[in-house]
Amino acid sequence: MIETKTSMRQQPRELLWQESLDKDTFSRLFTEKLEMYRGVSVADATPEDTYIVLAQIAKERATRMGFTTMNEIQQHQKKQIYYFSIEFLLGRMLEQNLLSLGLLGVCEESMADLKLDLEKAYEIELDPGLGNGGLGRLAACFMDSLAFCGFPGHGCSIRYKHGLFEQRIVDGNQIEMADNWLRNENVWEIKKPSKAVTVKFGGSIREEVVEGRHVFHHDDPELVIAMPYDIPMIGSDQVVNNLRLFSAESVRQFNFEAFSSGDYINAISDKYSAEAISEILYPDDSSYNNHLLRLKQQYFFVSAGIQTIIRHHKKYYGDLKAFPDYVSIHINDTHPAVAVPELMRILIDEEGFDWDEAWDITVRTISYTNHTILPEALERWDVTIFRTLLPRIFMIVNEINERFCRDLWELFPGDWERIGRMAIIGGNQIRMAFLAIVGSHSVNGVAEVHSEILKAELFHDFYEVYPQRFFNMTNGVTQRRWLQKANPDLTDLITQAIGTKWLSSPMELTQLDVQGFTRDAAFLEQMARIKRENKAKLAEIIHANKRIAVDPASIFDVQVKRFHAYKRQLLLALYILELYIRLRNDRDLEIAPRTFIFGGKAAPGYRFAKETIKFISTIADIINNDTEIRGMIKVVFLENYRVSLAEDIFPASDVSEQISTASKEASGTGNMKFMFNGAITIGTMDGANVEIFEAVGEGNYVRFGLTVPEVLELYRTGSYRCLEYYDSDPRLQQIVTEFINTQPDVIGKAEFPNIYDSLITYNDEYFLFKDFGPYVDAQSEIDRLYRDQDRWRQMSAMNTAYAGRFSSDEVIRRYARDIWRLVP
Ligand code: 26W
């Protein structure tokens, strides 16, 4: 392109729309915006200035693409998927968005030219921690893949003022700090006041018959405004979808009558009771609580989301009869399950459909994913709370239940026991999973073993009635964040070896094996060098945060995930103590030095999980300061585990700890991120570990422990006696009596009472004692394999080579084809 004077002076806007931006154009655009919007020159620009301006450039370019994408959708009347999730664990967006827009390279060159530190600018961005863990992060990976694969797929959720708490470890204890992520404005969002809708709560329903039709009036409801904020979900510079986050606002900011009558509290109570809805994310990720505010949050974003979707549909396609041909609504677990009665309400009460028509549209539109079988995580709303808050919705749920039970009676006449078992409303509770299954055309689990358990156990009754509705959709993760962004050196090495095709079709990674790179010493040397450099970077982060010096040459053995008894962080802690005692007893014990790295948050009210964090911090202090063991092992608890920290951990990991009690981890997704980055899994045959094992093969995965059928059998028979294993294993006895309860004969004197009780008093619900022996053997296998570096490097390369099937691009294409019936 010839540089003419005019082009030199082209306004930022023209520059912005230029198809491809070269370095100088980008620098000019950046400088212009810096001066105009931040009022500073390049010389005075702070990392914050750099971050904001770069984000604005990316956002504006994306927003423009968003219009193109929407026009494209309307023009071709494309079907769209709306992914409803109460959590989206997005992580930082700047570098990812620059990568997806194809601007990362030119931006890096430009910033280098302008002598601005891009890494520092990236650090400015606060993690939007709008999620707890697996479920929320999966939703974020799915948004990335929907856009990248060119599917018209949008997200719908809540714009929490406070995301997941910030974790601090003080004297070994988890302390929770409020996460005020919006304190420096969120540059990525666009507020859409013109798209705001109103959501009704409480009040009462008055029914009347008008010309033979039942009309339902919602009297004296509490009205709450749902203000949408849209964030572009950038797939490439061709497709940009939308994540709509609703913020709750009060219809009336100030109640003057109350004020003038001196009732100051009431003057502002409306405001605060409304805004409380989007104030904070509930930090529980596995135990359901009957909190009214949580139900209010669920109905708030679901009603707002469906209202805006129906308004949009009517504007562009008019008739709602064909709604399921243009719209798919996916509910991410049961948290958005009120979508079923809400869509019915709007179709019947506002659009005049009769029940059967409305029901047909609803079932054909909605699909549901289950993410856990833990009984304590299955939502069962108390009827009174539900009816009080959502009187009309409760009426509809009641009718759905009656009609469903009538159908069951047809199918299983006289079988009251079964109907009672399957009823949506039972025991004064609304079983949200049953509502989701009955109201959806598809129900899927998130890994093969999990989906089998749903069909054989948890939802067996429903599988017998709707076998055609049950699917498996094994989870996936976006390699654009978890490999390309997090591990650029490995990305370049792979591309040098097998070309760029794998970037758009990750299954191509198998070419690393097909073309022999997984057995090529030079390639493996390179890969090992990159792993070592990533470990050195993480060692610096560990030293900066924890003042602990770890050796990058040691095995980085990592367990990062939410703390939960079934994930068995305690089992790894027991192994560390077993090894520590062996090192203490045998000064010449030969092992590969190892650094154990833990990370993860515990739900604030989850005492056992918090005590486990304290236990790990305690043994870390003991081990890290015991000079007797010659520094052969170190234990690190990295605080405030979150998406941006995870991006530094996976590329630097040698061993991926996936040691949950078989049948308990629905899938896991961290296991897949480790695999993409060449870490070797030590794991049980649980969740997606089974498919990882199948993909990479016997020799490239270290498996151990009870299988799903064995665990289910133990639970069915109740035959497990933990003391059988404890009394026959002196290692366990020493560990428990030295570190967990030094006075086992004295009641209530245990140093770690919750841990002691879970293991001994309550008979070890998650079979740690039974899996302990096999786990120690598996860990010895890891030690043996690591010391054979040629072998280890091959195993590492094989994991990366066979990780492609766990890309979220792969599973999103399956959802689109088999469940949502979308065309890219
Ligand atoms: C009601 C409280 C609550 C909140 C969140 C209960 C349950 C949840 C989530 C379903 C828990 C969760 O994140 N499950 C995880 O979902 C991942 C994505 O599918 C899976 O990979 C994990 O195995 C599963 O534990």
mmCIF file with all atom_site columns, C-alpha atoms and ligand atoms in Angstrom, residues 87 133-136 138 284-289 294 333 335 371-372 377 379 446 475 566-567 665-669, ligand 1:
data_model
loop_
_atom_site.group_PDB
_atom_site.id
_atom_site.type_symbol
_atom_site.label_atom_id
_atom_site.label_alt_id
_atom_site.label_comp_id
_atom_site.label_asym_id
_atom_site.label_entity_id
_atom_site.label_seq_id
_atom_site.pdbx_PDB_ins_code
_atom_site.Cartn_x
_atom_site.Cartn_y
_atom_site.Cartn_z
_atom_site.occupancy
_atom_site.B_iso_or_equiv
_atom_site.pdbx_formal_charge
_atom_site.auth_seq_id
_atom_site.auth_comp_id
_atom_site.auth_asym_id
_atom_site.auth_atom_id
_atom_site.pdbx_PDB_model_num
ATOM   1  C CA  . GLU A 1 87  ? -21.158 -18.638 35.565 1.00 0.00 ? 87  GLU A CA  1
ATOM   2  C CA  . GLY A 1 133 ? -14.458 -23.626 38.546 1.00 0.00 ? 133 GLY A CA  1
ATOM   3  C CA  . GLY A 1 134 ? -15.110 -26.290 35.918 1.00 0.00 ? 134 GLY A CA  1
ATOM   4  C CA  . LEU A 1 135 ? -18.647 -25.362 34.912 1.00 0.00 ? 135 LEU A CA  1
ATOM   5  C CA  . GLY A 1 136 ? -17.878 -21.642 34.543 1.00 0.00 ? 136 GLY A CA  1
ATOM   6  C CA  . LEU A 1 138 ? -16.202 -24.660 30.325 1.00 0.00 ? 138 LEU A CA  1
ATOM   7  C CA  . ASP A 1 284 ? -20.190 -22.693 46.275 1.00 0.00 ? 284 ASP A CA  1
ATOM   8  C CA  . ASP A 1 285 ? -19.388 -25.123 43.530 1.00 0.00 ? 285 ASP A CA  1
ATOM   9  C CA  . SER A 1 286 ? -20.829 -28.285 44.846 1.00 0.00 ? 286 SER A CA  1
ATOM   10 C CA  . SER A 1 287 ? -23.329 -27.791 47.621 1.00 0.00 ? 287 SER A CA  1
ATOM   11 C CA  . TYR A 1 288 ? -26.729 -26.401 46.899 1.00 0.00 ? 288 TYR A CA  1
ATOM   12 C CA  . ASN A 1 289 ? -28.209 -23.912 49.391 1.00 0.00 ? 289 ASN A CA  1
ATOM   13 C CA  . ARG A 1 294 ? -29.715 -17.442 44.578 1.00 0.00 ? 294 ARG A CA  1
ATOM   14 C CA  . ASP A 1 333 ? -26.612 -27.458 34.638 1.00 0.00 ? 333 ASP A CA  1
ATOM   15 C CA  . HIS A 1 335 ? -29.059 -23.252 37.625 1.00 0.00 ? 335 HIS A CA  1
ATOM   16 C CA  . HIS A 1 371 ? -22.166 -31.544 35.411 1.00 0.00 ? 371 HIS A CA  1
ATOM   17 C CA  . THR A 1 372 ? -22.294 -33.468 38.678 1.00 0.00 ? 372 THR A CA  1
ATOM   18 C CA  . ALA A 1 377 ? -25.103 -30.398 44.476 1.00 0.00 ? 377 ALA A CA  1
ATOM   19 C CA  . GLU A 1 379 ? -30.842 -28.362 43.310 1.00 0.00 ? 379 GLU A CA  1
ATOM   20 C CA  . VAL A 1 446 ? -19.764 -34.374 30.129 1.00 0.00 ? 446 VAL A CA  1
ATOM   21 C CA  . ASN A 1 475 ? -15.833 -31.803 27.576 1.00 0.00 ? 475 ASN A CA  1
ATOM   22 C CA  . TYR A 1 566 ? -13.907 -36.196 46.291 1.00 0.00 ? 566 TYR A CA  1
ATOM   23 C CA  . LYS A 1 567 ? -11.018 -34.549 44.401 1.00 0.00 ? 567 LYS A CA  1
ATOM   24 C CA  . GLU A 1 665 ? -15.496 -36.207 38.889 1.00 0.00 ? 665 GLU A CA  1
ATOM   25 C CA  . ALA A 1 666 ? -17.998 -35.785 36.047 1.00 0.00 ? 666 ALA A CA  1
ATOM   26 C CA  . SER A 1 667 ? -15.231 -34.992 33.580 1.00 0.00 ? 667 SER A CA  1
ATOM   27 C CA  . GLY A 1 668 ? -12.504 -32.627 34.677 1.00 0.00 ? 668 GLY A CA  1
ATOM   28 C CA  . THR A 1 669 ? -11.044 -30.095 32.239 1.00 0.00 ? 669 THR A CA  1
HETATM 29 C C1  . 26W B 2 .   ? -25.602 -25.355 43.627 1.00 0.00 ? 1   26W B C1  1
HETATM 30 C C2  . 26W B 2 .   ? -24.150 -25.194 43.807 1.00 0.00 ? 1   26W B C2  1
HETATM 31 C C3  . 26W B 2 .   ? -23.378 -25.721 42.613 1.00 0.00 ? 1   26W B C3  1
HETATM 32 C C4  . 26W B 2 .   ? -22.613 -24.842 41.852 1.00 0.00 ? 1   26W B C4  1
HETATM 33 C C5  . 26W B 2 .   ? -21.890 -25.347 40.772 1.00 0.00 ? 1   26W B C5  1
HETATM 34 C C6  . 26W B 2 .   ? -23.447 -27.057 42.299 1.00 0.00 ? 1   26W B C6  1
HETATM 35 C C7  . 26W B 2 .   ? -22.722 -27.564 41.199 1.00 0.00 ? 1   26W B C7  1
HETATM 36 C C8  . 26W B 2 .   ? -21.962 -26.684 40.470 1.00 0.00 ? 1   26W B C8  1
HETATM 37 C C9  . 26W B 2 .   ? -21.195 -27.172 39.271 1.00 0.00 ? 1   26W B C9  1
HETATM 38 C C10 . 26W B 2 .   ? -21.967 -28.110 38.464 1.00 0.00 ? 1   26W B C10 1
HETATM 39 C C11 . 26W B 2 .   ? -19.974 -27.830 39.720 1.00 0.00 ? 1   26W B C11 1
HETATM 40 C C12 . 26W B 2 .   ? -18.976 -27.963 38.594 1.00 0.00 ? 1   26W B C12 1
HETATM 41 O O1  . 26W B 2 .   ? -18.301 -27.031 38.258 1.00 0.00 ? 1   26W B O1  1
HETATM 42 N N1  . 26W B 2 .   ? -18.888 -29.180 38.058 1.00 0.00 ? 1   26W B N1  1
HETATM 43 C C13 . 26W B 2 .   ? -17.768 -29.483 37.217 1.00 0.00 ? 1   26W B C13 1
HETATM 44 O O2  . 26W B 2 .   ? -18.133 -29.222 35.864 1.00 0.00 ? 1   26W B O2  1
HETATM 45 C C14 . 26W B 2 .   ? -17.029 -29.439 34.991 1.00 0.00 ? 1   26W B C14 1
HETATM 46 C C15 . 26W B 2 .   ? -17.457 -29.017 33.590 1.00 0.00 ? 1   26W B C15 1
HETATM 47 O O3  . 26W B 2 .   ? -18.317 -29.957 33.048 1.00 0.00 ? 1   26W B O3  1
HETATM 48 C C16 . 26W B 2 .   ? -16.537 -30.880 35.042 1.00 0.00 ? 1   26W B C16 1
HETATM 49 O O4  . 26W B 2 .   ? -15.422 -31.014 34.223 1.00 0.00 ? 1   26W B O4  1
HETATM 50 C C17 . 26W B 2 .   ? -16.202 -31.275 36.476 1.00 0.00 ? 1   26W B C17 1
HETATM 51 O O5  . 26W B 2 .   ? -15.906 -32.645 36.539 1.00 0.00 ? 1   26W B O5  1
HETATM 52 C C18 . 26W B 2 .   ? -17.369 -30.962 37.391 1.00 0.00 ? 1   26W B C18 1
HETATM 53 O O6  . 26W B 2 .   ? -17.042 -31.179 38.762 1.00 0.00 ? 1   26W B O6  1
#
